[in-house]
Short mmCIF file of C-alpha atoms and ligand atoms in Angstrom, two decimals:
data_model
loop_
_atom_site.label_atom_id
_atom_site.label_comp_id
_atom_site.label_asym_id
_atom_site.label_seq_id
_atom_site.Cartn_x
_atom_site.Cartn_y
_atom_site.Cartn_z
CA MET A 21 -89.79 62.06 151.75
CA PHE A 22 -88.64 65.17 149.66
CA ASN A 23 -87.93 67.95 151.77
CA LYS A 24 -88.50 70.77 149.13
CA LYS A 25 -86.44 72.94 151.30
CA ILE A 26 -83.29 71.26 150.00
CA ARG A 27 -82.58 71.24 146.30
CA PRO A 28 -79.11 70.21 145.27
CA ARG A 29 -79.59 71.60 141.71
CA ARG A 30 -80.10 75.14 143.11
CA LEU A 31 -76.09 74.78 142.98
CA ARG A 32 -76.23 73.52 139.55
CA LEU A 33 -78.09 76.33 138.00
CA ASN A 34 -75.84 77.87 136.02
CA GLU A 35 -71.97 78.32 135.05
CA ASN A 36 -70.88 81.26 137.23
CA ILE A 37 -72.47 79.29 140.38
CA ARG A 38 -71.06 75.94 139.79
CA ALA A 39 -67.52 77.56 139.07
CA LEU A 40 -68.30 78.51 143.00
CA VAL A 41 -68.52 75.42 144.30
CA ARG A 42 -66.75 73.34 142.14
CA GLU A 43 -64.41 71.22 144.29
CA ASN A 44 -61.30 70.13 142.65
CA ILE A 45 -59.69 72.62 139.57
CA LEU A 46 -57.31 71.23 137.48
CA THR A 47 -54.78 73.17 136.74
CA VAL A 48 -51.19 73.84 133.88
CA LYS A 49 -49.76 73.59 137.19
CA ASP A 50 -50.82 69.92 137.55
CA LEU A 51 -48.96 68.20 134.99
CA VAL A 52 -45.92 66.78 134.29
CA TYR A 53 -45.26 65.96 130.28
CA PRO A 54 -42.78 62.21 129.08
CA ILE A 55 -40.58 62.72 126.62
CA PHE A 56 -38.37 59.29 124.79
CA VAL A 57 -34.75 60.73 123.88
CA VAL A 58 -32.53 58.91 121.44
CA ALA A 59 -29.36 59.62 119.58
CA GLY A 60 -28.69 61.19 116.31
CA GLU A 61 -30.14 64.70 116.08
CA ASN A 62 -32.58 66.08 114.19
CA ILE A 63 -34.99 63.12 114.84
CA ARG A 64 -38.63 63.38 116.01
CA GLU A 65 -40.42 60.26 114.48
CA GLU A 66 -43.79 59.48 115.45
CA ILE A 67 -44.71 56.57 117.82
CA PRO A 68 -47.08 54.54 116.05
CA SER A 69 -49.04 52.92 118.67
CA MET A 70 -49.16 57.05 120.95
CA PRO A 71 -50.25 59.28 117.96
CA ASN A 72 -48.38 62.95 118.52
CA CYS A 73 -46.03 61.63 121.28
CA TYR A 74 -42.37 61.44 119.74
CA HIS A 75 -38.33 60.15 119.29
CA LEU A 76 -37.14 63.17 119.69
CA SER A 77 -32.38 63.59 119.38
CA VAL A 78 -31.34 65.97 122.12
CA ASP A 79 -31.91 69.00 119.92
CA ASN A 80 -35.61 68.28 119.39
CA ALA A 81 -36.14 67.04 122.76
CA VAL A 82 -34.68 70.85 124.22
CA GLU A 83 -37.54 72.65 121.16
CA ILE A 84 -39.97 70.67 123.37
CA ALA A 85 -38.66 71.95 126.65
CA LYS A 86 -39.09 75.05 125.64
CA LYS A 87 -42.63 74.21 124.55
CA ILE A 88 -43.39 73.13 127.59
CA SER A 89 -42.02 75.70 129.85
CA ALA A 90 -43.74 78.10 127.65
CA LEU A 91 -47.14 76.55 128.53
CA GLY A 92 -47.11 76.92 132.35
CA ILE A 93 -46.00 73.39 132.92
CA PRO A 94 -43.88 73.14 135.57
CA ALA A 95 -41.90 69.58 134.66
CA VAL A 96 -40.74 67.16 131.96
CA GLU A 97 -40.02 63.83 132.72
CA ILE A 98 -37.01 62.42 130.77
CA PHE A 99 -37.26 58.72 128.94
CA GLY A 100 -34.64 57.56 127.16
CA LEU A 101 -33.48 54.70 124.26
CA PRO A 102 -29.66 53.95 125.28
CA GLU A 103 -27.28 53.20 122.06
CA TYR A 104 -26.17 50.09 123.56
CA LYS A 105 -27.42 47.37 126.33
CA ASP A 106 -26.26 45.11 127.88
CA GLU A 107 -27.08 42.36 131.06
CA ILE A 108 -26.33 44.84 133.38
CA GLY A 109 -27.72 48.21 131.80
CA SER A 110 -24.89 49.72 131.61
CA SER A 111 -25.46 52.20 129.45
CA ALA A 112 -28.40 53.37 132.17
CA TRP A 113 -25.26 55.59 134.02
CA ASP A 114 -23.01 56.30 130.58
CA MET A 115 -23.00 60.09 130.58
CA SER A 116 -23.47 60.69 126.61
CA SER A 117 -26.38 58.63 127.15
CA PRO A 118 -28.97 60.22 124.98
CA VAL A 119 -30.59 60.44 129.09
CA GLN A 120 -27.69 61.90 130.57
CA ARG A 121 -27.45 64.77 127.70
CA ALA A 122 -31.01 65.69 127.08
CA ILE A 123 -31.05 66.31 131.02
CA SER A 124 -27.90 68.81 130.96
CA ALA A 125 -29.27 70.83 127.18
CA ILE A 126 -32.25 71.25 128.65
CA LYS A 127 -31.39 71.90 132.12
CA LYS A 128 -29.17 74.83 130.07
CA ALA A 129 -31.60 75.77 127.38
CA VAL A 130 -34.07 75.82 129.92
CA PRO A 131 -33.28 76.23 133.73
CA GLU A 132 -36.48 76.98 135.11
CA LEU A 133 -38.40 74.15 134.05
CA LEU A 134 -37.71 71.03 136.26
CA ILE A 135 -36.36 67.83 135.48
CA ILE A 136 -37.55 64.28 136.56
CA SER A 137 -35.58 61.53 135.04
CA ASP A 138 -37.09 58.38 135.60
CA VAL A 139 -34.63 55.20 136.95
CA CYS A 140 -34.85 51.58 135.35
CA LEU A 141 -32.87 49.45 133.95
CA CYS A 142 -35.79 47.61 131.42
CA GLN A 143 -34.52 50.05 128.60
CA TYR A 144 -31.12 49.26 128.62
CA THR A 145 -30.26 45.47 129.87
CA SER A 146 -30.28 43.36 126.70
CA HIS A 147 -32.96 41.19 128.90
CA GLY A 148 -35.52 44.00 128.96
CA HIS A 149 -35.55 43.09 132.93
CA CYS A 150 -35.74 45.98 135.70
CA GLY A 151 -32.41 44.74 137.25
CA LYS A 152 -29.66 42.47 137.26
CA LEU A 153 -30.65 38.93 136.47
CA CYS A 154 -29.84 35.68 138.82
CA GLY A 155 -30.41 32.62 135.83
CA ASN A 156 -34.19 34.16 135.79
CA TYR A 157 -34.50 35.33 138.60
CA VAL A 158 -33.83 39.31 139.60
CA ASP A 159 -31.50 40.34 141.84
CA ASN A 160 -32.30 42.06 144.41
CA ASP A 161 -29.50 44.22 146.49
CA ARG A 162 -27.19 43.45 143.23
CA THR A 163 -29.72 45.81 140.89
CA LEU A 164 -29.36 48.43 144.23
CA GLU A 165 -26.11 48.94 143.83
CA LEU A 166 -26.92 49.90 139.52
CA LEU A 167 -29.79 52.35 139.94
CA GLN A 168 -28.03 53.94 142.38
CA LYS A 169 -25.02 54.58 139.27
CA ALA A 170 -27.89 55.69 137.41
CA ALA A 171 -29.61 58.11 139.64
CA LEU A 172 -26.30 59.95 140.22
CA SER A 173 -25.51 60.14 136.71
CA GLN A 174 -28.97 61.24 136.08
CA ALA A 175 -28.09 63.96 138.68
CA GLN A 176 -24.98 64.67 137.56
CA ALA A 177 -26.61 65.86 134.50
CA GLY A 178 -28.57 68.13 136.30
CA ALA A 179 -31.52 66.22 137.21
CA ASP A 180 -34.31 68.38 139.72
CA ILE A 181 -36.03 64.87 140.81
CA ILE A 182 -35.56 61.69 140.19
CA ALA A 183 -37.96 58.62 139.84
CA PRO A 184 -37.63 55.32 140.20
CA SER A 185 -39.63 52.79 138.70
CA ASP A 186 -38.04 49.71 139.00
CA MET A 187 -39.75 48.25 142.24
CA MET A 188 -36.98 46.80 143.86
CA ASP A 189 -37.14 46.64 147.51
CA GLY A 190 -35.11 49.52 149.16
CA ARG A 191 -34.01 51.20 146.06
CA ILE A 192 -34.91 54.36 147.96
CA ALA A 193 -32.36 54.25 150.82
CA ALA A 194 -30.03 52.95 148.22
CA ILE A 195 -30.72 55.79 146.01
CA ARG A 196 -31.24 58.61 149.18
CA GLU A 197 -27.80 57.72 150.84
CA ILE A 198 -25.77 57.98 147.56
CA LEU A 199 -27.32 60.90 146.79
CA ASP A 200 -26.91 62.63 149.86
CA ALA A 201 -23.01 61.31 150.15
CA GLU A 202 -22.06 62.72 146.95
CA ASN A 203 -23.88 66.30 147.82
CA PHE A 204 -26.85 66.45 146.13
CA SER A 205 -29.36 66.38 149.09
CA ASN A 206 -31.70 68.76 147.37
CA VAL A 207 -32.55 66.13 144.48
CA LEU A 208 -35.88 65.05 145.72
CA ILE A 209 -37.17 61.29 144.99
CA MET A 210 -40.79 60.84 143.15
CA SER A 211 -40.66 57.41 143.88
CA TYR A 212 -42.67 54.94 142.02
CA ALA A 213 -44.13 53.67 144.64
CA VAL A 214 -46.80 51.59 143.88
CA LYS A 215 -46.80 50.17 140.34
CA TYR A 216 -48.97 47.66 139.17
CA ALA A 217 -47.88 44.64 136.84
CA SER A 218 -50.34 46.35 133.51
CA ALA A 219 -51.04 45.97 130.42
CA PHE A 220 -51.76 49.56 130.63
CA TYR A 221 -47.42 49.70 129.67
CA GLY A 222 -47.73 47.80 126.38
CA PRO A 223 -47.42 51.04 123.96
CA PHE A 224 -44.73 52.35 126.45
CA ARG A 225 -42.78 49.14 126.12
CA ASP A 226 -42.88 49.89 122.30
CA ALA A 227 -41.61 53.39 122.51
CA ALA A 228 -38.84 52.08 124.86
CA ASP A 229 -37.97 48.70 123.52
CA SER A 230 -38.31 47.96 127.03
CA SER A 231 -40.50 44.75 126.94
CA PRO A 232 -39.32 41.81 128.19
CA LYS A 233 -37.17 39.36 126.25
CA PHE A 234 -38.80 35.88 128.92
CA GLY A 235 -41.89 36.50 131.03
CA ASP A 236 -42.84 38.98 132.85
CA ARG A 237 -42.42 41.62 135.43
CA LYS A 238 -45.28 40.68 138.24
CA GLN A 239 -41.79 39.58 140.45
CA TYR A 240 -41.50 42.60 141.31
CA GLN A 241 -44.26 45.31 139.73
CA MET A 242 -47.95 44.99 142.34
CA ASP A 243 -50.56 42.59 141.08
CA PHE A 244 -53.06 44.93 140.16
CA ALA A 245 -56.22 42.51 142.90
CA ASN A 246 -54.05 44.45 145.85
CA SER A 247 -55.03 47.53 147.48
CA ARG A 248 -53.23 47.24 151.26
CA GLU A 249 -50.08 45.96 149.77
CA ALA A 250 -50.44 49.66 148.05
CA LEU A 251 -50.25 51.06 151.77
CA LYS A 252 -47.48 48.56 153.03
CA GLU A 253 -45.51 49.66 149.72
CA VAL A 254 -46.16 53.42 150.37
CA ALA A 255 -45.28 52.94 154.09
CA LEU A 256 -41.98 51.97 152.96
CA ASP A 257 -40.85 54.50 150.94
CA ILE A 258 -41.45 57.17 152.72
CA ASP A 259 -39.80 55.23 155.81
CA GLU A 260 -36.81 55.11 153.10
CA GLY A 261 -36.66 58.83 152.12
CA ALA A 262 -39.13 59.37 149.56
CA ASP A 263 -40.61 63.26 148.60
CA ILE A 264 -43.29 62.31 146.50
CA ILE A 265 -45.67 59.11 146.10
CA MET A 266 -46.59 57.95 142.72
CA ILE A 267 -49.17 55.51 141.49
CA LYS A 268 -49.27 53.51 138.40
CA PRO A 269 -51.60 52.81 136.51
CA ALA A 270 -54.44 56.01 137.52
CA MET A 271 -57.12 55.87 135.80
CA ALA A 272 -58.34 51.87 136.63
CA TYR A 273 -56.55 52.67 139.82
CA LEU A 274 -57.79 55.89 141.31
CA ASP A 275 -59.79 53.62 144.97
CA ILE A 276 -56.08 53.95 145.34
CA VAL A 277 -54.98 56.97 144.42
CA THR A 278 -57.86 58.08 147.30
CA LYS A 279 -56.41 55.53 149.65
CA VAL A 280 -52.98 56.62 149.16
CA ARG A 281 -54.33 60.10 150.09
CA GLU A 282 -56.37 59.20 152.71
CA LYS A 283 -53.45 57.67 154.69
CA ILE A 284 -49.98 60.23 153.66
CA ASN A 285 -49.17 63.16 154.23
CA LEU A 286 -46.02 63.20 150.74
CA PRO A 287 -47.36 64.96 147.74
CA VAL A 288 -48.49 62.68 145.58
CA ALA A 289 -48.53 61.18 142.02
CA VAL A 290 -50.17 59.44 139.48
CA TYR A 291 -48.97 58.67 135.79
CA ASN A 292 -51.60 58.09 133.56
CA VAL A 293 -49.85 56.02 131.34
CA SER A 294 -49.27 55.08 127.83
CA GLY A 295 -51.92 52.45 127.76
CA GLU A 296 -54.85 55.26 129.26
CA TYR A 297 -53.47 57.09 126.37
CA ALA A 298 -53.41 55.14 123.38
CA MET A 299 -57.41 54.13 124.24
CA VAL A 300 -58.41 57.60 124.45
CA LYS A 301 -56.27 58.34 121.14
CA ALA A 302 -57.62 55.64 119.05
CA ALA A 303 -60.94 56.64 120.37
CA ALA A 304 -61.27 59.88 119.43
CA LYS A 305 -59.53 59.01 115.94
CA ASN A 306 -62.64 57.45 114.82
CA GLY A 307 -65.06 60.27 116.16
CA TRP A 308 -66.39 58.09 118.72
CA ILE A 309 -66.15 59.81 121.46
CA ASP A 310 -64.94 64.11 122.41
CA GLU A 311 -61.01 64.14 122.73
CA LYS A 312 -61.36 66.96 124.87
CA ARG A 313 -64.14 66.35 127.10
CA ILE A 314 -62.86 62.84 128.12
CA VAL A 315 -59.45 64.37 128.27
CA LEU A 316 -60.56 67.16 130.85
CA GLU A 317 -62.92 64.27 132.60
CA SER A 318 -59.94 61.91 133.27
CA LEU A 319 -57.67 64.24 134.46
CA THR A 320 -59.62 66.16 137.06
CA SER A 321 -61.06 62.89 138.11
CA MET A 322 -57.36 62.09 138.90
CA LYS A 323 -57.88 65.49 140.92
CA ARG A 324 -60.72 64.30 142.58
CA ALA A 325 -59.78 61.23 143.92
CA GLY A 326 -56.47 63.01 145.62
CA ALA A 327 -53.46 63.69 143.57
CA ASP A 328 -51.34 66.35 143.58
CA ILE A 329 -49.11 65.69 140.74
CA ILE A 330 -50.78 64.08 137.43
CA ILE A 331 -48.04 62.62 134.80
CA THR A 332 -49.63 62.79 130.81
CA TYR A 333 -49.41 62.48 127.59
CA HIS A 334 -52.04 64.81 127.17
CA ALA A 335 -50.04 67.27 128.96
CA LEU A 336 -49.53 69.81 126.23
CA ASP A 337 -52.83 69.67 124.90
CA VAL A 338 -54.54 70.31 127.99
CA ALA A 339 -52.06 73.68 128.44
CA GLU A 340 -53.50 74.38 125.34
CA TRP A 341 -57.29 74.01 126.08
CA LEU A 342 -56.59 75.04 129.63
C1 LIG B 24 -39.62 51.74 133.30
C2 LIG B 24 -41.48 52.37 133.17
C3 LIG B 24 -42.11 51.98 132.51
C4 LIG B 24 -43.32 53.32 132.47
C5 LIG B 24 -42.78 53.90 133.36
N1 LIG B 24 -41.05 53.15 133.44
C6 LIG B 24 -43.15 50.26 131.32
C7 LIG B 24 -42.86 49.21 132.59
O1 LIG B 24 -42.63 49.43 133.25
O2 LIG B 24 -42.84 47.63 132.15
C8 LIG B 24 -44.38 52.93 131.45
C9 LIG B 24 -45.43 54.20 131.07
C10 LIG B 24 -45.88 54.33 130.51
O3 LIG B 24 -46.75 53.31 130.22
O4 LIG B 24 -46.39 55.69 129.89
N2 LIG B 24 -39.70 50.42 133.96
#
């Protein structure tokens, strides 16, 4: 029976009413912009599957960092392509690698901009897996000490937040321990706590040259059919000392974001990954969708689902639109 006294449409009459009752608002302060740094100078090469994202040498990374900060975006996340790769990924803790140099240079030029630094070995290992191999298996516990070295070197370079994306068991505890032991107790850990083995990382792997040379990552990244397992991963990482919990990818996983949000009282981040970005860019380029509206709707949905922080390649555009 239609009760004519109750008309939800009254709250949608015009933009000012809608604004007053709006439940979630996307702001520039929610955003993190990821960048890819490479060796060399004056390099700014567009990544083919990620339009308007670039491989940047350190000098150009500093220029982008200034722009990010001027737009009011609080943080940059740094990924790097090393100059050499080996079995254990030792360029991941080489202080002269592009990531470590970019961290120091950005910290110096734009000290207030938060630097989040991705800790993983897949960009640095010759086999493209996220850890040390024992035969064809990624050896969990031996990988932990390598992740510690990588995390420590990034903290020494000046990173504010360490973001481990490898999905080894126990890495948050291991990284917290080394950071504390070396007087970096104020460096935060944003854990990629819930990271699925996802086809949505495709363009990133091209950009970072980090595809596994054999097999896949299903023995360490999560099965996309699972959600209870996400809560288990989150609980473990909180126990081990994570400051911020990340869920990745974002768009196809908003149910997980809500579940996690309802269970925990730590900040929740989502990673709007490369494949999600590439699909939007491709459709927009064809004139099939309205890019700005699609992006604002998608990112607001991430907030509605429960995210506090959104890592997205759209961040620069969004900051200009807002
Ligand atoms: C490294 C890492 C990946 C991403 C972030 N860190 C790729 C992967 O796990 O294969 C993906 C980010 C994106 O797709 O935008 N392990």
